Short mmCIF file of C-alpha atoms and ligand atoms in Angstrom, two decimals:
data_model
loop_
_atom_site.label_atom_id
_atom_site.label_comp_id
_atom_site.label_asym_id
_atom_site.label_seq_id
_atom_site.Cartn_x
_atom_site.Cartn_y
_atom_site.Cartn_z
CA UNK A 1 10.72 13.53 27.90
CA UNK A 2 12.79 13.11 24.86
CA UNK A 3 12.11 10.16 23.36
CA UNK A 4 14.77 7.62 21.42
CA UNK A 5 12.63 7.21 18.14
CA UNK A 6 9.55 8.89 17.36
CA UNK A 7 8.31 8.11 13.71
CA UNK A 8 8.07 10.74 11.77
CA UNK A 9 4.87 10.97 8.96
CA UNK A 10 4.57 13.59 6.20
CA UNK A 11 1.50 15.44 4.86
CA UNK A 12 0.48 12.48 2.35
CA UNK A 13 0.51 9.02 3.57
CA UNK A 14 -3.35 9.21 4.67
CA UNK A 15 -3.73 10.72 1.45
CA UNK A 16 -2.31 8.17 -0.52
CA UNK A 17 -4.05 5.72 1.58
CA UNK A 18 -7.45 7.06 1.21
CA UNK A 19 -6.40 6.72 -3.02
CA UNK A 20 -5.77 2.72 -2.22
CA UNK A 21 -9.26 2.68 -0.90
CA UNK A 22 -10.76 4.29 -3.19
CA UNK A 23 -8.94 1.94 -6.06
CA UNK A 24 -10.18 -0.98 -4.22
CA UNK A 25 -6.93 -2.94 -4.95
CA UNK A 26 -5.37 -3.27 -1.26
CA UNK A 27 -3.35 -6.62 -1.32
CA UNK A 28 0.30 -6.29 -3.15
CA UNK A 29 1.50 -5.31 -6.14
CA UNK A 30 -0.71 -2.58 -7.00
CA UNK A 31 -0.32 0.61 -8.49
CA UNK A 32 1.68 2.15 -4.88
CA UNK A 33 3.80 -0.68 -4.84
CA UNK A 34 4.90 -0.18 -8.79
CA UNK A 35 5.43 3.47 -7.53
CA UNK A 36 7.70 2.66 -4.63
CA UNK A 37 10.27 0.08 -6.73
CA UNK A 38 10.38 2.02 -9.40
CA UNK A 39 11.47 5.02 -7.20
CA UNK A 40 14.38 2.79 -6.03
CA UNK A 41 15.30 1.61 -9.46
CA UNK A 42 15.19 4.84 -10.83
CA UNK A 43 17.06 6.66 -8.04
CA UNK A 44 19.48 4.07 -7.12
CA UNK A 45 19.64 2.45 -10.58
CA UNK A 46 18.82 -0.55 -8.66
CA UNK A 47 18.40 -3.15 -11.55
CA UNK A 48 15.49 -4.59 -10.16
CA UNK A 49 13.61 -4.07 -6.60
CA UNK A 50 10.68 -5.87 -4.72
CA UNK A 51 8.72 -4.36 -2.13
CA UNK A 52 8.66 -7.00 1.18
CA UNK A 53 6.73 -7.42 4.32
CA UNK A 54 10.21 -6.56 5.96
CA UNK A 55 13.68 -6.60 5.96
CA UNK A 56 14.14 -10.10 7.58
CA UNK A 57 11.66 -11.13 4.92
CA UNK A 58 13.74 -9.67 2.14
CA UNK A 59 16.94 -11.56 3.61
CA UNK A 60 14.83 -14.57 3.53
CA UNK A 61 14.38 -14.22 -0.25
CA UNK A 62 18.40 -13.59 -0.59
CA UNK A 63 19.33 -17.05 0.87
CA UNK A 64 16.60 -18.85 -0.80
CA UNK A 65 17.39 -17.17 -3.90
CA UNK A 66 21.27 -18.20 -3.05
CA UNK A 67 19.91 -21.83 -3.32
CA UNK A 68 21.57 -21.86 0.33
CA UNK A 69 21.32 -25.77 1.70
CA UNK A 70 22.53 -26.90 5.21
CA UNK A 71 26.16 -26.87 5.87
CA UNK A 72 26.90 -24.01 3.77
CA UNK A 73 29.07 -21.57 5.08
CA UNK A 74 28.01 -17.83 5.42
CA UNK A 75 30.17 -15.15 7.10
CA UNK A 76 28.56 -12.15 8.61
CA UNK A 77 29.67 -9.90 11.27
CA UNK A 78 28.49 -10.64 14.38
CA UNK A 79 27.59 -7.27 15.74
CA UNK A 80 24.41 -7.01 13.44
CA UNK A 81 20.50 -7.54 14.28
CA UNK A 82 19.10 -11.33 14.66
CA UNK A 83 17.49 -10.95 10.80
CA UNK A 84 20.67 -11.29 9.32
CA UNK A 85 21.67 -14.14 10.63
CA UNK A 86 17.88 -15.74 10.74
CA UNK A 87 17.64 -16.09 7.04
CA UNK A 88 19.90 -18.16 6.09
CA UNK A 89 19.60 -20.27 9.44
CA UNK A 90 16.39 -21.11 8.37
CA UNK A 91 18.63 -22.43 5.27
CA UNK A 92 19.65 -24.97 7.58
CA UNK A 93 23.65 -23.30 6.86
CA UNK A 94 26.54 -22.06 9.19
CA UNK A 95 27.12 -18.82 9.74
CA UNK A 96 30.61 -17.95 10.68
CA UNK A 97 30.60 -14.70 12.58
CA UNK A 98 33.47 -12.40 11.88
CA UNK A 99 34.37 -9.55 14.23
CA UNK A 100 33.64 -5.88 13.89
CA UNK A 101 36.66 -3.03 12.93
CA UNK A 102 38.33 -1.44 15.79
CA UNK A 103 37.17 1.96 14.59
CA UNK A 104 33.56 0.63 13.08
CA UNK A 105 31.00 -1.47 14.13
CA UNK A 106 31.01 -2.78 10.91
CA UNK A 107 32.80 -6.01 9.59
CA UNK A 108 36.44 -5.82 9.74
CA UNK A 109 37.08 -6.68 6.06
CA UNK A 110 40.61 -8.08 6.85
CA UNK A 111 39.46 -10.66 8.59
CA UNK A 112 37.26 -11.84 6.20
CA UNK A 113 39.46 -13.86 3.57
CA UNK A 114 41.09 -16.62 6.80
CA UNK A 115 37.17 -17.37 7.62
CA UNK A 116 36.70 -18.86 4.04
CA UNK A 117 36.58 -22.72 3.36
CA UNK A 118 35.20 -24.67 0.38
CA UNK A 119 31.85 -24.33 2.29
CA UNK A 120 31.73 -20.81 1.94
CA UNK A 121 28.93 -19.56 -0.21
CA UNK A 122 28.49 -15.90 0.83
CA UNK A 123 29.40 -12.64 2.50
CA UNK A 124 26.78 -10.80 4.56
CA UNK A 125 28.47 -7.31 4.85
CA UNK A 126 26.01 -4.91 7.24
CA UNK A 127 26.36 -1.02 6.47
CA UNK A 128 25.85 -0.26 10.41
CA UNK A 129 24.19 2.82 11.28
CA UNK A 130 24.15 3.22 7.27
CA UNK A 131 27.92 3.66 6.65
CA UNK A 132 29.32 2.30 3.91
CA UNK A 133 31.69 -0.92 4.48
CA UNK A 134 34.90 -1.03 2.36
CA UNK A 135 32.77 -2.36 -0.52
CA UNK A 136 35.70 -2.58 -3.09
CA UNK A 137 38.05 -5.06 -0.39
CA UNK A 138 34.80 -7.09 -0.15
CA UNK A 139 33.66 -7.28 -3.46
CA UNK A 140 37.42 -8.33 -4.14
CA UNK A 141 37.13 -11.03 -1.68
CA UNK A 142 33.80 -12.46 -2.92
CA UNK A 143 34.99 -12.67 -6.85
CA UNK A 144 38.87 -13.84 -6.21
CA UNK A 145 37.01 -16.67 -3.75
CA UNK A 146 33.47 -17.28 -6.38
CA UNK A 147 31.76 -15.82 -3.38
CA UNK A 148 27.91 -14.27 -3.76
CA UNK A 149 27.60 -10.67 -1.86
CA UNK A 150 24.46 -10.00 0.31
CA UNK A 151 24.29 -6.24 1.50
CA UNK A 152 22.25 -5.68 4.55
CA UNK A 153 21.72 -1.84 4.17
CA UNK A 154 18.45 -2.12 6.44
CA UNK A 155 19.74 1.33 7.77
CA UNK A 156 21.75 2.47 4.44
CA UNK A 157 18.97 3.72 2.20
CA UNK A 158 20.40 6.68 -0.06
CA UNK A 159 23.48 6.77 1.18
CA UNK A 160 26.99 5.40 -0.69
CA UNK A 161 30.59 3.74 -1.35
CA UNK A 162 32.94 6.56 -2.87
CA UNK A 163 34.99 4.35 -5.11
CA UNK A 164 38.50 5.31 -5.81
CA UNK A 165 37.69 7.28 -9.15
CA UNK A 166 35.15 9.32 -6.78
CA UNK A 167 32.04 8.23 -7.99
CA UNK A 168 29.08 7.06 -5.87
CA UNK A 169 27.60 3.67 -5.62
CA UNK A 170 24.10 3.18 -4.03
CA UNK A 171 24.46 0.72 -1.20
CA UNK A 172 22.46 -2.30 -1.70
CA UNK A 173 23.48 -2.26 -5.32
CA UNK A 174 27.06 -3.28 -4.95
CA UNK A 175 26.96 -6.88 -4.62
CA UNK A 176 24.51 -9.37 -6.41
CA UNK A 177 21.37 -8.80 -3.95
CA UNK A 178 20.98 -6.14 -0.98
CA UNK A 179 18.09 -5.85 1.30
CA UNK A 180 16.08 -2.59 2.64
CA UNK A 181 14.33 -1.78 5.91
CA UNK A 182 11.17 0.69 6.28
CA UNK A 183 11.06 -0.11 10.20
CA UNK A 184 9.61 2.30 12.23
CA UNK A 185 13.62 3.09 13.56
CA UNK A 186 14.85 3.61 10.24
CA UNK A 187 15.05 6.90 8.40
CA UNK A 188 12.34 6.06 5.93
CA UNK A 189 9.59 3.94 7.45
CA UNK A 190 6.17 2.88 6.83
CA UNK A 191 5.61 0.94 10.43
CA UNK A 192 7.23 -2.34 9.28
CA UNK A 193 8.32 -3.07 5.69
CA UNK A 194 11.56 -4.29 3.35
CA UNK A 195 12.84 -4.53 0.21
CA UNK A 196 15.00 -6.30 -1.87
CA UNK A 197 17.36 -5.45 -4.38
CA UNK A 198 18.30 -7.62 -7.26
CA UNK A 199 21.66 -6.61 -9.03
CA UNK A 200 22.25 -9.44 -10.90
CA UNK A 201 20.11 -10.84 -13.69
CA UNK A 202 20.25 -14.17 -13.07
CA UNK A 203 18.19 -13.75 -10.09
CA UNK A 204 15.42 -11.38 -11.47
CA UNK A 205 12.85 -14.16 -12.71
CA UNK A 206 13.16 -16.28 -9.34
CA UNK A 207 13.09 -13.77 -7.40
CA UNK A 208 9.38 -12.90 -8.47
CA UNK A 209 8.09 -16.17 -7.87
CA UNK A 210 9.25 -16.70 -4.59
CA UNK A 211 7.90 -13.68 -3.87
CA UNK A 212 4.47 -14.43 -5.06
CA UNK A 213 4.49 -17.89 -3.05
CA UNK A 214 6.24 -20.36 -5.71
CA UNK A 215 3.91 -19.27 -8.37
CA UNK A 216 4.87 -17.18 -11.78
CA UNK A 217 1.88 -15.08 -10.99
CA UNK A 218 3.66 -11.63 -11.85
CA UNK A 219 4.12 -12.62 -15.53
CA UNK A 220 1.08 -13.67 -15.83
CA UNK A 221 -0.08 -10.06 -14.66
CA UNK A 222 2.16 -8.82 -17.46
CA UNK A 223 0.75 -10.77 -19.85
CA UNK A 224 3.60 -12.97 -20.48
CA UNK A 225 2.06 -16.32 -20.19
CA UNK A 226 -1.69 -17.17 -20.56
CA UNK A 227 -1.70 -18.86 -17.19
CA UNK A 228 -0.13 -19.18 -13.93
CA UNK A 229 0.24 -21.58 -11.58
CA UNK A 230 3.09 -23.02 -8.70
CA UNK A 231 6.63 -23.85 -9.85
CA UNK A 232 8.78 -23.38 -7.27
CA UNK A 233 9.16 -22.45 -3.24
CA UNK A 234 8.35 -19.20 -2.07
CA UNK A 235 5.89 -17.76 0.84
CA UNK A 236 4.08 -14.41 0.93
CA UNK A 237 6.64 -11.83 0.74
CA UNK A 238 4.69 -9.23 -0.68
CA UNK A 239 3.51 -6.25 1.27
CA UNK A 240 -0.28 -4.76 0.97
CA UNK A 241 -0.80 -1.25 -0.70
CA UNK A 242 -1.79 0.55 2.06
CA UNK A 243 1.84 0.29 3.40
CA UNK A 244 3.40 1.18 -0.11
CA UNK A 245 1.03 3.87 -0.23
CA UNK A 246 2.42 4.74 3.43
CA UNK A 247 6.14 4.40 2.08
CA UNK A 248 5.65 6.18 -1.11
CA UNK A 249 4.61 9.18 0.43
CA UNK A 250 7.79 9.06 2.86
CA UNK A 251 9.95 8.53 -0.49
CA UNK A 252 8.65 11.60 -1.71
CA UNK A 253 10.45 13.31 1.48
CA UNK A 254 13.71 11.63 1.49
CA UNK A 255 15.55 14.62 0.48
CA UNK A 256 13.76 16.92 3.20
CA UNK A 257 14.30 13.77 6.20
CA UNK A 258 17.72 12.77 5.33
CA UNK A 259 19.24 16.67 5.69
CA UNK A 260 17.26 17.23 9.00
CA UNK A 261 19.20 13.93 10.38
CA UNK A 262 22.36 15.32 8.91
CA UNK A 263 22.01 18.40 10.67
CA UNK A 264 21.13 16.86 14.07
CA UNK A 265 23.93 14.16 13.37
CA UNK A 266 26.26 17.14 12.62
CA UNK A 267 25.15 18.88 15.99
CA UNK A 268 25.78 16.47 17.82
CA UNK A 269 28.85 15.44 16.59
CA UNK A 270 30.60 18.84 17.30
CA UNK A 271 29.06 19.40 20.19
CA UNK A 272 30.54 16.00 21.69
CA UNK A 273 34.08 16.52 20.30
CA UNK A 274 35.15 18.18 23.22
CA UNK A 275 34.44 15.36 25.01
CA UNK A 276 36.04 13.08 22.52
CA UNK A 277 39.17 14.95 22.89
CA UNK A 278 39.41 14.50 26.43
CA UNK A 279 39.21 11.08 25.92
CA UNK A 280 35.60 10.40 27.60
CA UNK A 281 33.94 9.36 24.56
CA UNK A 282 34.43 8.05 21.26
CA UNK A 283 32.46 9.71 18.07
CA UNK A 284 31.45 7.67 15.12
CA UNK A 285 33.99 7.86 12.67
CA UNK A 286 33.06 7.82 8.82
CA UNK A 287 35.57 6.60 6.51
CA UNK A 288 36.72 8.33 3.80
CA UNK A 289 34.95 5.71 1.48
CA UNK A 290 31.23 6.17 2.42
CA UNK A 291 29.19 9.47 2.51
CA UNK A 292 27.01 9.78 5.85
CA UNK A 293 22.74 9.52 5.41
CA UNK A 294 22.20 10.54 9.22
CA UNK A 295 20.72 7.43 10.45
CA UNK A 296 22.04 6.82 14.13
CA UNK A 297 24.37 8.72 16.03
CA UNK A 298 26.18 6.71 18.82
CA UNK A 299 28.82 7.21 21.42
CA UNK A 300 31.18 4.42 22.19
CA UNK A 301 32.04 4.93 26.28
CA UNK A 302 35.19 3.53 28.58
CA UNK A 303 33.55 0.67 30.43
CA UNK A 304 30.18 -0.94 30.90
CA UNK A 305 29.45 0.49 34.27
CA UNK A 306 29.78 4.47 32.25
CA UNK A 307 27.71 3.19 29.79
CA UNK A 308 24.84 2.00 32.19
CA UNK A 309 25.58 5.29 34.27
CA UNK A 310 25.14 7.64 31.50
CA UNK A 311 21.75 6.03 30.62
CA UNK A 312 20.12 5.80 33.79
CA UNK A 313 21.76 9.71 34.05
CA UNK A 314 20.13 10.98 31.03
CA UNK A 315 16.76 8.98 32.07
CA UNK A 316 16.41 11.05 35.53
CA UNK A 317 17.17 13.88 33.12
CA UNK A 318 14.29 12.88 30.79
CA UNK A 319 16.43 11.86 27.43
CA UNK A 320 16.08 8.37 26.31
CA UNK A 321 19.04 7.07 25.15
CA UNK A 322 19.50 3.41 24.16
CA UNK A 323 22.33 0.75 23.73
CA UNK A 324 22.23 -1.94 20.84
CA UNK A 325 23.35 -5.55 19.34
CA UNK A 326 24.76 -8.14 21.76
CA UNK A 327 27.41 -10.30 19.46
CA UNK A 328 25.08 -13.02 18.15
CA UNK A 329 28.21 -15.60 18.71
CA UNK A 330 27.33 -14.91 22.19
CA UNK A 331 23.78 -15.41 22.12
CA UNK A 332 22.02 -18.33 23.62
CA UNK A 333 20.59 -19.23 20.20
CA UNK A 334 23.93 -19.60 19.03
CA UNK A 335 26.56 -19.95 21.87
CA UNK A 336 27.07 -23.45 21.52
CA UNK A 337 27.22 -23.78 17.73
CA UNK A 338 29.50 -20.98 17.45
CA UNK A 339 33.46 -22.35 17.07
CA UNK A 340 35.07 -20.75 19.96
CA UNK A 341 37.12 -17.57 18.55
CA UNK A 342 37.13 -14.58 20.42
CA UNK A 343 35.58 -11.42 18.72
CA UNK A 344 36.88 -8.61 20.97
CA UNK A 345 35.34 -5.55 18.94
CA UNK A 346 31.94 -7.18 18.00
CA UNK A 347 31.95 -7.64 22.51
CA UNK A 348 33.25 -4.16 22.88
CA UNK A 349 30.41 -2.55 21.09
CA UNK A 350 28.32 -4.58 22.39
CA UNK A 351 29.16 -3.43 26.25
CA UNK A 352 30.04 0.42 24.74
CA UNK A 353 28.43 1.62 22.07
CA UNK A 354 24.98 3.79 22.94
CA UNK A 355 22.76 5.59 20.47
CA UNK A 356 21.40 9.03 21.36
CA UNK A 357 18.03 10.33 20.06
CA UNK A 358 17.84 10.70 16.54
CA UNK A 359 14.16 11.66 14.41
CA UNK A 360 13.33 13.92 12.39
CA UNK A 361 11.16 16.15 14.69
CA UNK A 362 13.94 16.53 17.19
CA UNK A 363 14.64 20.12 17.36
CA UNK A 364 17.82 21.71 17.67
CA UNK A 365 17.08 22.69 20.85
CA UNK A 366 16.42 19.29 22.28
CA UNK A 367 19.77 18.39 20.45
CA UNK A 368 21.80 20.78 22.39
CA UNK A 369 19.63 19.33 25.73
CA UNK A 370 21.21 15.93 24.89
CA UNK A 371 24.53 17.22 24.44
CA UNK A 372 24.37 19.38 27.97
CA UNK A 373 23.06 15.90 29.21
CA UNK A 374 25.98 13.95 28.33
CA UNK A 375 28.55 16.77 29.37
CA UNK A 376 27.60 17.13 32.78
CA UNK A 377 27.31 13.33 33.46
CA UNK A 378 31.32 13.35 32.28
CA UNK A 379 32.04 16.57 33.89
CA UNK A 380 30.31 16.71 37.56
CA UNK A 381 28.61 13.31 37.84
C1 PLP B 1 16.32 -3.14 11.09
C2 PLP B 1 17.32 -4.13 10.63
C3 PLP B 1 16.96 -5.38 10.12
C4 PLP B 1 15.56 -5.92 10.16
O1 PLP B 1 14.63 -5.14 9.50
P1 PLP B 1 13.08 -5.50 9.61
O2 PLP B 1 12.49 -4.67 8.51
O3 PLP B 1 12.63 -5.09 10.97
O4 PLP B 1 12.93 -6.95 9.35
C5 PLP B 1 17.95 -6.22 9.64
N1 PLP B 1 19.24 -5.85 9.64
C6 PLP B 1 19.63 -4.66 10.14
C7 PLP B 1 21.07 -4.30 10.11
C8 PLP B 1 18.68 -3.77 10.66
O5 PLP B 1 19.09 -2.59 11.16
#
């Protein structure tokens, strides 16, 4: 059986573990979790990061750190995972689903600018299956409107916009806060886990005491004050050494886990092109604005019925193979509060799209399985 997922652990992480225990400081912001930020700030230039029990959780700490009250107006695609929405529910706002590009899953960023009122408060781009959206359009958007920019790039770690003068920019450090998944799914994982990314100062002191439950704790660690005690909201957002320990070690490998996905992503995209040129099958496309970290490789097929075909086809043939987001304007959570429009694309992908298995101890072999897999359900099934 080939699986979907299988998460993948390096040489170190019991290591590092045991060195937690040994320390005897297990709860957050230890020694591991120092490590792991300052890996992001240092290879990201990520002004300042927070480790966080998740991804939803680092969300969380975007719209609270938005100030976000009810009726405000956020607009997010709505082919993206529950989380991004969630957070700023919780707010008590509106989030205003916009639909996906024709040729992305990702947020068609022309359809952006007629979804904005005076409620507006912020832009949710998602970098789905880690590629880049067109960062500069959206950025443009967000200042020309007084907009704030959320990144979700839960699935874009080390990867980037090219901006017109060539030069990279680490997703999640584009607009003023961006947020980081270490999911078991995602290419560096430590079980569950998050992080946020704070780009813009103003946002740097609160953002430390929400995260240590409403209380200016952190400072106090530093020495900056003589006590500490509650001055704001916040919850528990931090997450326990022994998963930073985890998710440093898997840092450490990023370079070594990111080219092994490239390589299957690569293999499978030319083996599939064939297919793709006969019209079966359509590949992901990357534009020419974002560089490629390997995360997910998906097919988008003709009609539902190929799409449930092909699955239950590659299942008798023992490869797992697994479809993904329902539009969250179609939800039942949100059906009714939704405000009618149609989003064709965000429902297309949502009856099309289907991811193929993509981990790091996939072998080539099992690659070209897949492949073989997919071309004889098109060709004899
Ligand atoms: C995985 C994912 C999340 C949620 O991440 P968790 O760490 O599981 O909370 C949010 N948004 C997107 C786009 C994701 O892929």
């Amino acid at each position: 059986m080939i699986p979907f997922n299988k998460p993948f652990a390096t040489e170190k992480e019991l290591i590092y573990i045991k060195s937690v225990l040994d320390m005897g400081k297990i709860s957050g912001n230890g020694m591991y979790t120092k490590l792991c930020q300052t890996f992001f700030e240092e290879n990201w230039k990520f002004q300042k990061t927070l480790l966080t029990t998740s991804c939803t959780d680092a969300l969380e700490m975007c719209a609270i750190l938005l100030d976000i009250k009810p009726d405000d107006e956020i607009i997010m695609p709505s082919y993206t995972f529950v989380s991004t929405a969630l957070a700023f529910i919780r707010q008590g706002a509106i989030v205003v689903f916009a639909d996906s590009r024709s040729d992305h899953p990702g947020i068609d960023e022309n359809k952006i600018e007629e979804l904005i009122t005076s409620k507006t408060k912020a832009l949710v781009p998602v970098h789905y299956a880690g590629v880049s959206c067109d960062m500069s359009k959206i950025m443009n958007i967000a200042q020309k409107h007084n907009l704030f920019v959320v990144e979700d790039a839960a699935q874009a770690i080390d990867n980037y916009y090219i901006n017109s003068d060539g030069s990279f920019s680490p997703l999640g450090g584009i607009g003023q806060l961006g947020t980081f998944s270490f999911h078991e799914t995602k290419n560096i994982q430590s079980g569950e886990g998050g992080l946020i990314a704070i780009n813009d100062e103003q946002f740097s002191k609160r953002a430390e005491i929400i995260w240590e439950k409403g209380t200016n704790r952190a400072e106090f660690y530093r020495g900056e004050i003589n006590k500490y005690g509650w001055v704001d909201i916040g919850s528990s957002f931090l997450q326990s050494e022994i998963l930073a320990a985890f998710l440093f070690a898997q840092l450490e490998q990023k370079d070594k886990i990111k080219s092994k996905r490239l390589r299957i992503w690569n293999k499978y995209y030319d083996g599939l092109s064939e297919l793709q040129e006969k019209s079966f099958i359509k590949l992901p496309k990357i534009p020419n604005y974002s560089t490629n970290n390997g995360h997910m490789f998906y097919i988008v097929c003709r009609t539902l019925d190929e799409r449930s075909g092909l699955i239950e086809y590659l299942k008798k043939n023992n490869i797992m193979s697994v479809f993904h987001y329902q539009s969250l304007h179609n939800s039942d959570f949100y059906k009714a509060k939704h405000d009618g429009r149609v989003l064709k694309f965000s429902d297309q992908y949502s009856e099309l799209l289907l991811r193929l298995p993509l981990f790091y101890e996939l072998t080539m072999d099992m690659v070209e399985l897949v492949i073989r897999g997919v071309e004889s359900f098109f060709y004899h099934n």
